[in-house]
Short mmCIF file of C-alpha atoms in Angstrom, two decimals:
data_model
loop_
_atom_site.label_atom_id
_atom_site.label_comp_id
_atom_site.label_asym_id
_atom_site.label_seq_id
_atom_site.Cartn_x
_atom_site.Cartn_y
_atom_site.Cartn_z
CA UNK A 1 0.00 0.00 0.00
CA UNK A 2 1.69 3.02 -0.77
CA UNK A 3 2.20 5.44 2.39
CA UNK A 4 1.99 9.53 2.08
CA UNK A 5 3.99 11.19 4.16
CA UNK A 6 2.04 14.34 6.19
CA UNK A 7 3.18 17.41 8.26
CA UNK A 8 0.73 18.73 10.64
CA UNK A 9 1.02 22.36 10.94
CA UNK A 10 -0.99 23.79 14.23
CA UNK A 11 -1.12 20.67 16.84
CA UNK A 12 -3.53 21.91 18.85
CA UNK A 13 -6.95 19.88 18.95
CA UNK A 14 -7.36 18.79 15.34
CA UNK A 15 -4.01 18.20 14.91
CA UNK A 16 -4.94 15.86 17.41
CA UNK A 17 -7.76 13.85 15.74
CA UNK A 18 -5.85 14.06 12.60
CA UNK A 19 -2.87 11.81 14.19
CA UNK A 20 -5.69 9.51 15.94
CA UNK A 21 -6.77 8.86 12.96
CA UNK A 22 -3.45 8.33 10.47
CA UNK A 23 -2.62 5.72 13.65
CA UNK A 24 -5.75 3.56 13.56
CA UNK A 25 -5.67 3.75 9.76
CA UNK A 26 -5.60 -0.43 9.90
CA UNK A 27 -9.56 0.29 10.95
CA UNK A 28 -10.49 1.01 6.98
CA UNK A 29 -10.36 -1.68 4.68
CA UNK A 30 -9.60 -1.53 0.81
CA UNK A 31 -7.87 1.57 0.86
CA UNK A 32 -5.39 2.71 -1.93
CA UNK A 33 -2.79 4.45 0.75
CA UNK A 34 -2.50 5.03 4.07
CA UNK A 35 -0.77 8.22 5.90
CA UNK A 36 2.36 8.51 8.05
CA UNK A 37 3.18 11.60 10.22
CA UNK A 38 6.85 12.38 9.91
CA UNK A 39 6.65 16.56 10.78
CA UNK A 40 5.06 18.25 13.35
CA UNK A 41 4.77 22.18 13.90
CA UNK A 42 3.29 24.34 16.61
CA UNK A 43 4.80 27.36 18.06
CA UNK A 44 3.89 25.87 21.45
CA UNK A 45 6.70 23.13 21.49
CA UNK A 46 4.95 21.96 24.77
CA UNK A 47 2.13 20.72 22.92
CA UNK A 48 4.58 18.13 20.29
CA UNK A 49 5.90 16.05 23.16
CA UNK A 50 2.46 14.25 22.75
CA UNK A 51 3.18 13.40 18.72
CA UNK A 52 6.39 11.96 19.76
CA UNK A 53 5.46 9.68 22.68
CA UNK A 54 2.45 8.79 20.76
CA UNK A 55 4.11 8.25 17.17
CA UNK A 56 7.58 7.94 18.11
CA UNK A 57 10.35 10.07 16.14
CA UNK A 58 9.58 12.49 13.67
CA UNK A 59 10.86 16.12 12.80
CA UNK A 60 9.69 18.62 15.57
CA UNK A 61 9.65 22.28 14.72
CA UNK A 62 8.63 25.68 16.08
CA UNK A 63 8.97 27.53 12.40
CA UNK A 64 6.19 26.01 9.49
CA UNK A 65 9.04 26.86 7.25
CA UNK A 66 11.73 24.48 8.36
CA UNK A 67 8.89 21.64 8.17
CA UNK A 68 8.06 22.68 4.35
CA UNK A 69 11.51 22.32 4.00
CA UNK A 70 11.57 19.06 4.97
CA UNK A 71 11.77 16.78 1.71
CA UNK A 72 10.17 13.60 3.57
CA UNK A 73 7.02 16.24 3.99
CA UNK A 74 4.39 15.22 0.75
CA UNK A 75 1.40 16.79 2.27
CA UNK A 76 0.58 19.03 5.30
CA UNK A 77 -2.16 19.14 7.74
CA UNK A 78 -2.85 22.73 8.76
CA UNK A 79 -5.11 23.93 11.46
CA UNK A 80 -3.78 27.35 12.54
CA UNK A 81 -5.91 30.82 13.71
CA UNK A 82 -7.55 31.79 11.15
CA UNK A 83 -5.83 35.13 10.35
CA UNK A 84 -2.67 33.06 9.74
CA UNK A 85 -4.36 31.15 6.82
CA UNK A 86 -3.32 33.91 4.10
CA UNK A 87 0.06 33.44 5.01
CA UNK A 88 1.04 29.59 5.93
CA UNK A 89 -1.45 28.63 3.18
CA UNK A 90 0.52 29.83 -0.01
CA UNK A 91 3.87 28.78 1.98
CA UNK A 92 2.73 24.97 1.31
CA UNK A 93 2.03 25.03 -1.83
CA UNK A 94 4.62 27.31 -2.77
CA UNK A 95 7.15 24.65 -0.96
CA UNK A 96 5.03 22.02 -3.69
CA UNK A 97 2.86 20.01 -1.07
CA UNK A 98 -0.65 19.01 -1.33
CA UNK A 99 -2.95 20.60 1.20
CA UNK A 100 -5.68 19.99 3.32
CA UNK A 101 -6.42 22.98 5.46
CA UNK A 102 -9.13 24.01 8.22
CA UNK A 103 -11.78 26.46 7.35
CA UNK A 104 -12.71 29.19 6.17
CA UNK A 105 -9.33 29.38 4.05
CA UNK A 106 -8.72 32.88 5.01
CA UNK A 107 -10.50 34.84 7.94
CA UNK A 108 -11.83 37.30 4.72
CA UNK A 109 -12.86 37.27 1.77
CA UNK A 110 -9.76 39.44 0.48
CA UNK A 111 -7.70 36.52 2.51
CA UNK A 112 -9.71 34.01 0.48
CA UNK A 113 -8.70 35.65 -2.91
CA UNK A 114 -5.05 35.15 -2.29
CA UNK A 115 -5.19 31.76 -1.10
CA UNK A 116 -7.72 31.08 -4.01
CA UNK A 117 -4.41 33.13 -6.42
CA UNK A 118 -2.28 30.60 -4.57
CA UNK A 119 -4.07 27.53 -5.24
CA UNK A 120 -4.35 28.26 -9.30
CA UNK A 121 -0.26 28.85 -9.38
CA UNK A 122 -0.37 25.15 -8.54
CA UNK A 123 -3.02 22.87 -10.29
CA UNK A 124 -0.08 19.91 -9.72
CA UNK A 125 -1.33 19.83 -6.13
CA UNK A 126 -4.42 18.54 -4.41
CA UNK A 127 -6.23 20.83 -2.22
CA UNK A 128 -9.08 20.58 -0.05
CA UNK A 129 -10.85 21.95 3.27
CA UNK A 130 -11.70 20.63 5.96
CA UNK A 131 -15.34 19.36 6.79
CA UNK A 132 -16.15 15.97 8.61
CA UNK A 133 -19.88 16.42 9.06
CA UNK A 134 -21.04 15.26 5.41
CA UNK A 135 -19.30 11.79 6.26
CA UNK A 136 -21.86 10.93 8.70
CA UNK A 137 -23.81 7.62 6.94
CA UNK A 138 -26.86 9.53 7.69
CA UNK A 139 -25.69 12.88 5.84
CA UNK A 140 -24.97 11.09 2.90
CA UNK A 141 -27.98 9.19 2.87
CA UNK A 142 -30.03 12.90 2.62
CA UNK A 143 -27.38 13.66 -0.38
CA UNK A 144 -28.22 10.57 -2.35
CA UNK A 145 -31.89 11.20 -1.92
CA UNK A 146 -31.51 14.20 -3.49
CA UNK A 147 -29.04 13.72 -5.89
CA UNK A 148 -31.88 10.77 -7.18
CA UNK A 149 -34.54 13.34 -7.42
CA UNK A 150 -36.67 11.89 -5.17
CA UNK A 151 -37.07 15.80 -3.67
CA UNK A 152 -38.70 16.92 -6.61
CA UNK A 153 -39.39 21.06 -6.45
CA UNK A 154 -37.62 22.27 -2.85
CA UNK A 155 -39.54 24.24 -0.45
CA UNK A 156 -36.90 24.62 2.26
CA UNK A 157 -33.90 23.85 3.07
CA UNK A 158 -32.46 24.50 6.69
CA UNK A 159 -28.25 23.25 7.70
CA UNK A 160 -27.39 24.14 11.17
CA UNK A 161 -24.01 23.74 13.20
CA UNK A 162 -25.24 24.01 17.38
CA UNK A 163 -23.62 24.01 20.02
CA UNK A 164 -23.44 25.62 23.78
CA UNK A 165 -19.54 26.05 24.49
CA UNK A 166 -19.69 29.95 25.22
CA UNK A 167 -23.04 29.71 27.35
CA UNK A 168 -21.10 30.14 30.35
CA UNK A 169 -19.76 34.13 30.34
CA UNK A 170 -16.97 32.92 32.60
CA UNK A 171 -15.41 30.48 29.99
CA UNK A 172 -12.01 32.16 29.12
CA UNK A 173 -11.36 33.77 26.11
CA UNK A 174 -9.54 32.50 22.99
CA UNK A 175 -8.85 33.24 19.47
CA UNK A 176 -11.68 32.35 18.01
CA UNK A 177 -13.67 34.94 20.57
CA UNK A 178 -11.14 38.05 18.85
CA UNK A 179 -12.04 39.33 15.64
CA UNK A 180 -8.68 40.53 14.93
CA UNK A 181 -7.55 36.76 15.01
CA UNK A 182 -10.55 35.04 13.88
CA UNK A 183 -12.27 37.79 11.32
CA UNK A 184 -15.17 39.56 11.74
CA UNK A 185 -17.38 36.71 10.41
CA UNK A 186 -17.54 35.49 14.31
CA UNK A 187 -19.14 32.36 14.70
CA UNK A 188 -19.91 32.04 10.97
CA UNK A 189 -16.31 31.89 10.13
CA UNK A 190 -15.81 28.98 12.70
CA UNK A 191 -18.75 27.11 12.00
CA UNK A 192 -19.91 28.57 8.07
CA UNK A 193 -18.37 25.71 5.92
CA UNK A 194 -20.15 23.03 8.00
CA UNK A 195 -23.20 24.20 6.87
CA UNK A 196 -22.82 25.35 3.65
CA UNK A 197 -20.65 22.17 2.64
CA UNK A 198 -23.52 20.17 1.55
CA UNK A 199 -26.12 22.91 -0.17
CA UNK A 200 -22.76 23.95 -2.07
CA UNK A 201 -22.11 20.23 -2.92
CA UNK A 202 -25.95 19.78 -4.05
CA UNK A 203 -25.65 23.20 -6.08
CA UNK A 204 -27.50 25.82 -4.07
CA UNK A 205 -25.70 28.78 -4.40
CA UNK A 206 -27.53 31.38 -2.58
CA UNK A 207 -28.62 34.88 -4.34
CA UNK A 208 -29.46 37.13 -1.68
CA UNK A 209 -29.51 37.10 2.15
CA UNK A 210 -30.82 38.22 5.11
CA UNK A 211 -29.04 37.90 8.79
CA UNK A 212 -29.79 38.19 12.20
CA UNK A 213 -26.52 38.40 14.16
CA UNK A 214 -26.73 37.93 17.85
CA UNK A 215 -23.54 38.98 20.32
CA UNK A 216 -24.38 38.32 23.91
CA UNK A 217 -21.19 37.95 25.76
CA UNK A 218 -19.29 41.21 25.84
CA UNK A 219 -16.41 39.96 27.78
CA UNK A 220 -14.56 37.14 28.84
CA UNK A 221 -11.81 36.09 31.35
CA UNK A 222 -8.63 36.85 30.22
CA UNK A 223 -6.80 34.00 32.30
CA UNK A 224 -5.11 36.50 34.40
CA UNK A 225 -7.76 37.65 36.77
CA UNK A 226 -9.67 40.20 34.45
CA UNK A 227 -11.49 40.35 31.28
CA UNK A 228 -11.53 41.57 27.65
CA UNK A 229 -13.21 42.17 25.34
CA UNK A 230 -15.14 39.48 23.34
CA UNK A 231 -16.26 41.41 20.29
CA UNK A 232 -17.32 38.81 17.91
CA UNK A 233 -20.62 37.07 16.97
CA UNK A 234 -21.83 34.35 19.02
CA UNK A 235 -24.52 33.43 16.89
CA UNK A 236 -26.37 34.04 13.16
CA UNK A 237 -29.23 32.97 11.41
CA UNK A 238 -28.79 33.67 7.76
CA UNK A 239 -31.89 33.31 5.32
CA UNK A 240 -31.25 32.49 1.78
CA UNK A 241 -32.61 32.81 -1.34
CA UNK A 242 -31.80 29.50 -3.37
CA UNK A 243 -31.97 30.14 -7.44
CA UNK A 244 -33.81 26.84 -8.63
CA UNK A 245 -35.12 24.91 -11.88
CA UNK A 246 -38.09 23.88 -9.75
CA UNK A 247 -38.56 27.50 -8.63
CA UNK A 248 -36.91 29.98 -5.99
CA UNK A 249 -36.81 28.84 -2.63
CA UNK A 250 -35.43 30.01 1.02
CA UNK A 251 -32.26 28.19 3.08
CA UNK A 252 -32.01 28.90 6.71
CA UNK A 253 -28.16 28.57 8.18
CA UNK A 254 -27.67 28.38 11.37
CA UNK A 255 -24.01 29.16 12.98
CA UNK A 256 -24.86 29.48 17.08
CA UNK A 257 -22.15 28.95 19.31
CA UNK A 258 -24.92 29.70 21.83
CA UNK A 259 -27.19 27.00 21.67
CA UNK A 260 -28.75 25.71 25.13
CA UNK A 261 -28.97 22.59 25.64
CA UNK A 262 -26.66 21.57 22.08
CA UNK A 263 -23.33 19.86 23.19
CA UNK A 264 -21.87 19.53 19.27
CA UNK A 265 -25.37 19.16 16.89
CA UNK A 266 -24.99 19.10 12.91
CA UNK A 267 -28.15 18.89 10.70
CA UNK A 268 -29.39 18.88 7.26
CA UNK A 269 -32.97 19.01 6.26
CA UNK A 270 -34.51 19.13 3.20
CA UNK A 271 -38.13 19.57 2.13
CA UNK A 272 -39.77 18.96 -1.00
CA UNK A 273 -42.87 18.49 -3.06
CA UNK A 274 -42.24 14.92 -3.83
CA UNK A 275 -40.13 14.01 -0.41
CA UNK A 276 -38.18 15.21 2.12
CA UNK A 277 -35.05 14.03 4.21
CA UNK A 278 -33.61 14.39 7.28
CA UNK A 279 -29.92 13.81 9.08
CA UNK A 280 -29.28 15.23 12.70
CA UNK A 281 -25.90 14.28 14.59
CA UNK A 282 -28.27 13.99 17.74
CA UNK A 283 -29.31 10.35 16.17
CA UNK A 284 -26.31 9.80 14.63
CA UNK A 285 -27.54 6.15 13.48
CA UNK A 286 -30.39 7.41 11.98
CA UNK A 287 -31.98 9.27 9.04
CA UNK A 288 -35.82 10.02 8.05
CA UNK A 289 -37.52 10.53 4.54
CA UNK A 290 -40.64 11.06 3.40
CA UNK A 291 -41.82 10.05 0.09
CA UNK A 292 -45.15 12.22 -1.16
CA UNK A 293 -47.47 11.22 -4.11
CA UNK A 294 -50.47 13.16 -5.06
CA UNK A 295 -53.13 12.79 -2.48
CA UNK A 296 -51.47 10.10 -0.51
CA UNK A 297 -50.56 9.70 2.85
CA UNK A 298 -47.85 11.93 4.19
CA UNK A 299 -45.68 9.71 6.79
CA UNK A 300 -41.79 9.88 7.82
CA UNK A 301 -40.11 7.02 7.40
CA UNK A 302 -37.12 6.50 9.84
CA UNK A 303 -34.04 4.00 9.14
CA UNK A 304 -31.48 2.73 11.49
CA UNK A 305 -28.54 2.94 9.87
CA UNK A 306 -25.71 1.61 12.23
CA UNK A 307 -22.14 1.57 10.63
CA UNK A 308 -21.83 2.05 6.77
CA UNK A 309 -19.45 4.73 6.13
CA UNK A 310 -18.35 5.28 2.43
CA UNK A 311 -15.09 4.03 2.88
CA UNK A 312 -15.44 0.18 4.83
CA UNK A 313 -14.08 -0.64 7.72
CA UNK A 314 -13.50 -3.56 10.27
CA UNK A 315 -16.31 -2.55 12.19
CA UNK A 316 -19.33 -4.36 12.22
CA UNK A 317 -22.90 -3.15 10.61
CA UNK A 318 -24.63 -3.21 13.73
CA UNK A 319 -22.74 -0.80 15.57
CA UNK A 320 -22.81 3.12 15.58
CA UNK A 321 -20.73 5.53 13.56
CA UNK A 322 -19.43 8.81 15.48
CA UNK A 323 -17.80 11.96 15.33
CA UNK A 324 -14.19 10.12 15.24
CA UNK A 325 -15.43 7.87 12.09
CA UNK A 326 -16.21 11.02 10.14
CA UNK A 327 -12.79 12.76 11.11
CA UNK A 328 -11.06 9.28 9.42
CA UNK A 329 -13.70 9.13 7.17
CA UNK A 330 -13.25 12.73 5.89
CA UNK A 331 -9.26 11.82 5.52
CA UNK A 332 -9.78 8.78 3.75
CA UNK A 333 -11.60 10.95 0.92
CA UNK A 334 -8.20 13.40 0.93
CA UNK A 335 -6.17 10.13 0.87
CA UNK A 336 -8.26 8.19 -1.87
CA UNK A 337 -7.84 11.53 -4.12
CA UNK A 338 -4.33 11.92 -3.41
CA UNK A 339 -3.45 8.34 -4.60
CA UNK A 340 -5.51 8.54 -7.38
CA UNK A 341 -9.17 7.76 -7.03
CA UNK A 342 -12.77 9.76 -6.50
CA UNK A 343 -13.08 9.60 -2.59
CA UNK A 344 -16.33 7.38 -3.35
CA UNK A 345 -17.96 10.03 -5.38
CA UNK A 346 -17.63 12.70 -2.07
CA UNK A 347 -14.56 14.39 -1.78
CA UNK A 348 -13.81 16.86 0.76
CA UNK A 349 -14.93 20.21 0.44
CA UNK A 350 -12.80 22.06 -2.54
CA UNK A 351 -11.32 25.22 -2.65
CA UNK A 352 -14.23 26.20 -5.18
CA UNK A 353 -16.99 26.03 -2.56
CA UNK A 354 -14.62 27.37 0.23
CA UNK A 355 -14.60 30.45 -2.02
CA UNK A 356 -18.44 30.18 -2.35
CA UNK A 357 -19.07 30.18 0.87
CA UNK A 358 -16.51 33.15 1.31
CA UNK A 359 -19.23 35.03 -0.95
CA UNK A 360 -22.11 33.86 1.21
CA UNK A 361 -20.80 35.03 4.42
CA UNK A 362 -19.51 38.38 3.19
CA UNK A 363 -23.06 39.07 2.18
CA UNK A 364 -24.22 38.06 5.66
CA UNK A 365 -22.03 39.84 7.62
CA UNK A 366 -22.86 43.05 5.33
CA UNK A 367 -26.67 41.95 5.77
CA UNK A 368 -26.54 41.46 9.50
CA UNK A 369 -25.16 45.07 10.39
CA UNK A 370 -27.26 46.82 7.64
CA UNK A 371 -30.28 44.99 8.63
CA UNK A 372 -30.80 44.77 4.88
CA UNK A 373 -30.72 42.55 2.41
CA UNK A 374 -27.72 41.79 0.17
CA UNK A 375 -26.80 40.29 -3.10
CA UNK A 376 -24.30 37.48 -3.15
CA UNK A 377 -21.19 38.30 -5.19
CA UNK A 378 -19.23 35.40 -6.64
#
């Protein structure tokens, strides 16, 4: 099997699940390569000893650049603050290595244009972003219903990323709680590719939109016995409209990072004139449809699912699929491309949609302080 050799750039929590996953890779079956992590960068060295014990030797660095430097280095791993995306971004592909890199690929939209300038210097090299929610069995049972047409005209579409981390106002502040490190998008730059990843994939690209951005915590311990300020969004509702063959029709998004009650929720939900479909990470074994003909009965229809993730594994049918199957899920798509195949017909999101949903939440943010509505520029 041939073996591509990663550096992880930001080793932080991702970083994390990332090197879980490249060392349980003998859990998939029937795959075309498999990953090995031979460079690891952080600018907390603290945080690499883990790598190490875990992984054993490897090339251990403060500075990105002496780990694209490294000639054993084929692909990187990055998952740094946002407003360093602009910068490390173009570095890797500059230094020739294929990239898969967390959202939103720049904490702007001007960011998103350079990387975007960056990524078209080098059509040799695979790129992709980072989004493990569509890998759910359940999510991709809404996109084959419908990619199958069994939707027929939409009436609504609604994709929501919940959860309740900043409920408590005493939770310390970090980056992603600074706009001048994670963008003025707030919470929609954190959480805005999770829930555009699969309209985007399906082809609804919105027109216009409408936003109601909430910001509830001012301020936030700093760690050092005070507080600062917390000055971006905690939560938005965007409302789009959808361009359609089958006729015009609204998207809600939903990007709360206060969300009672929601520990880490994901959903898709589609409805249409012929059927409907529905995939929450609340039930992650599970997805509903509803099939509608003309004056017949209108009843859900709810299937237990258990394990079948696109890409098989040793586990057995019966048993659930979780948030750690998509994260090695999601890489098996990046590794499948990057030795040569179609990531089962789903690969990870693509720099083209990253850059869509750039557009999206531009207009957002623009319609959320205006309290107007805005065109979507692409």
């Amino acid at each position: 099997m041939r073996e591509v050799r990663f550096g992880i750039i930001g080793c932080g929590l991702m970083g994390r699940e990332f090197a879980s996953a490249a060392a349980r890779w003998m859990h998939l079956t029937g795959m075309r390569a498999r990953p090995r992590i031979v460079a690891v960068c952080d600018t907390n060295a603290a945080l690499m000893g883990w790598y190490t014990d875990a992984l054993g030797p490897m090339q251990v660095t403060t500075d990105y650049r002496a780990l694209l430097a490294n000639p054993e280095v084929e692909a990187v791993y990055c998952a740094v603050p946002h407003v360093l995306h602009a910068e490390i971004y173009p570095a890797i592909l500059a230094a020739g290595k294929h990239l898969l890199g967390e959202k939103p690929f720049g904490m702007d939209l001007v960011q998103n244009r350079a990387i975007s300038a960056a990524i078209a210097a080098r059509p040799d090299l695979l790129v992709r972003c980072s989004s493990e929610m569509p890998f759910y069995p359940g999510a991709q049972k809404v996109v084959e219903f419908v990619r199958s047409g069994a939707v027929g005209p939409v009436l609504e579409v609604e994709a929501c990323f919940l959860h309740s981390s900043d409920i408590n106002p005493d939770k310390p502040i970090n980056w992603k709680r600074m706009a001048g490190v994670n963008g003025d998008y707030g919470c929609m730059g954190d959480l805005g590719m999770h829930v555009l990843h699969v309209p985007l994939r399906l082809g609804w690209r919105p027109a216009r939109v409408t936003a109601s951005l909430v910001k509830r915590v001012e301020t936030r311990p700093d760690g050092k016995g005070g507080r600062v300020a917390c000055d971006t969004w905690d939560n938005a509702t965007i409302t789009c409209d959808v361009p359609d063959a089958g006729g015009a029709f609204p998207m809600v998004l939903k990007t709360w990072r206060i969300a009672p009650g929601e520990a880490n929720t994901w959903s898709i939900r589609v409805l249409g004139m012929n059927g409907s479909a529905v995939f929450t990470t609340k039930s992650p074994r599970q997805w509903s449809w509803m099939r509608y003909e003309a004056g017949g009965a209108q009843g859900w229809v709810t299937e237990d699912l258990g394990y079948t993730p696109l890409f098989g594994a040793i586990t057995g049918g019966i048993f659930e699929f979780g948030f750690t199957d998509a994260i090695q899920q999601m890489w098996a798509a990046f590794v499948d491309e990057l030795a040569g195949g179609d990531a089962k017909g789903f690969p990870c999101a693509t720099p083209e949609e990253a850059a869509a949903h750039h557009a999206v939440l531009t207009a957002a943010l623009q319609a959320g302080i205006s309290g107007q509505a805005v065109e979507v520029s692409y």
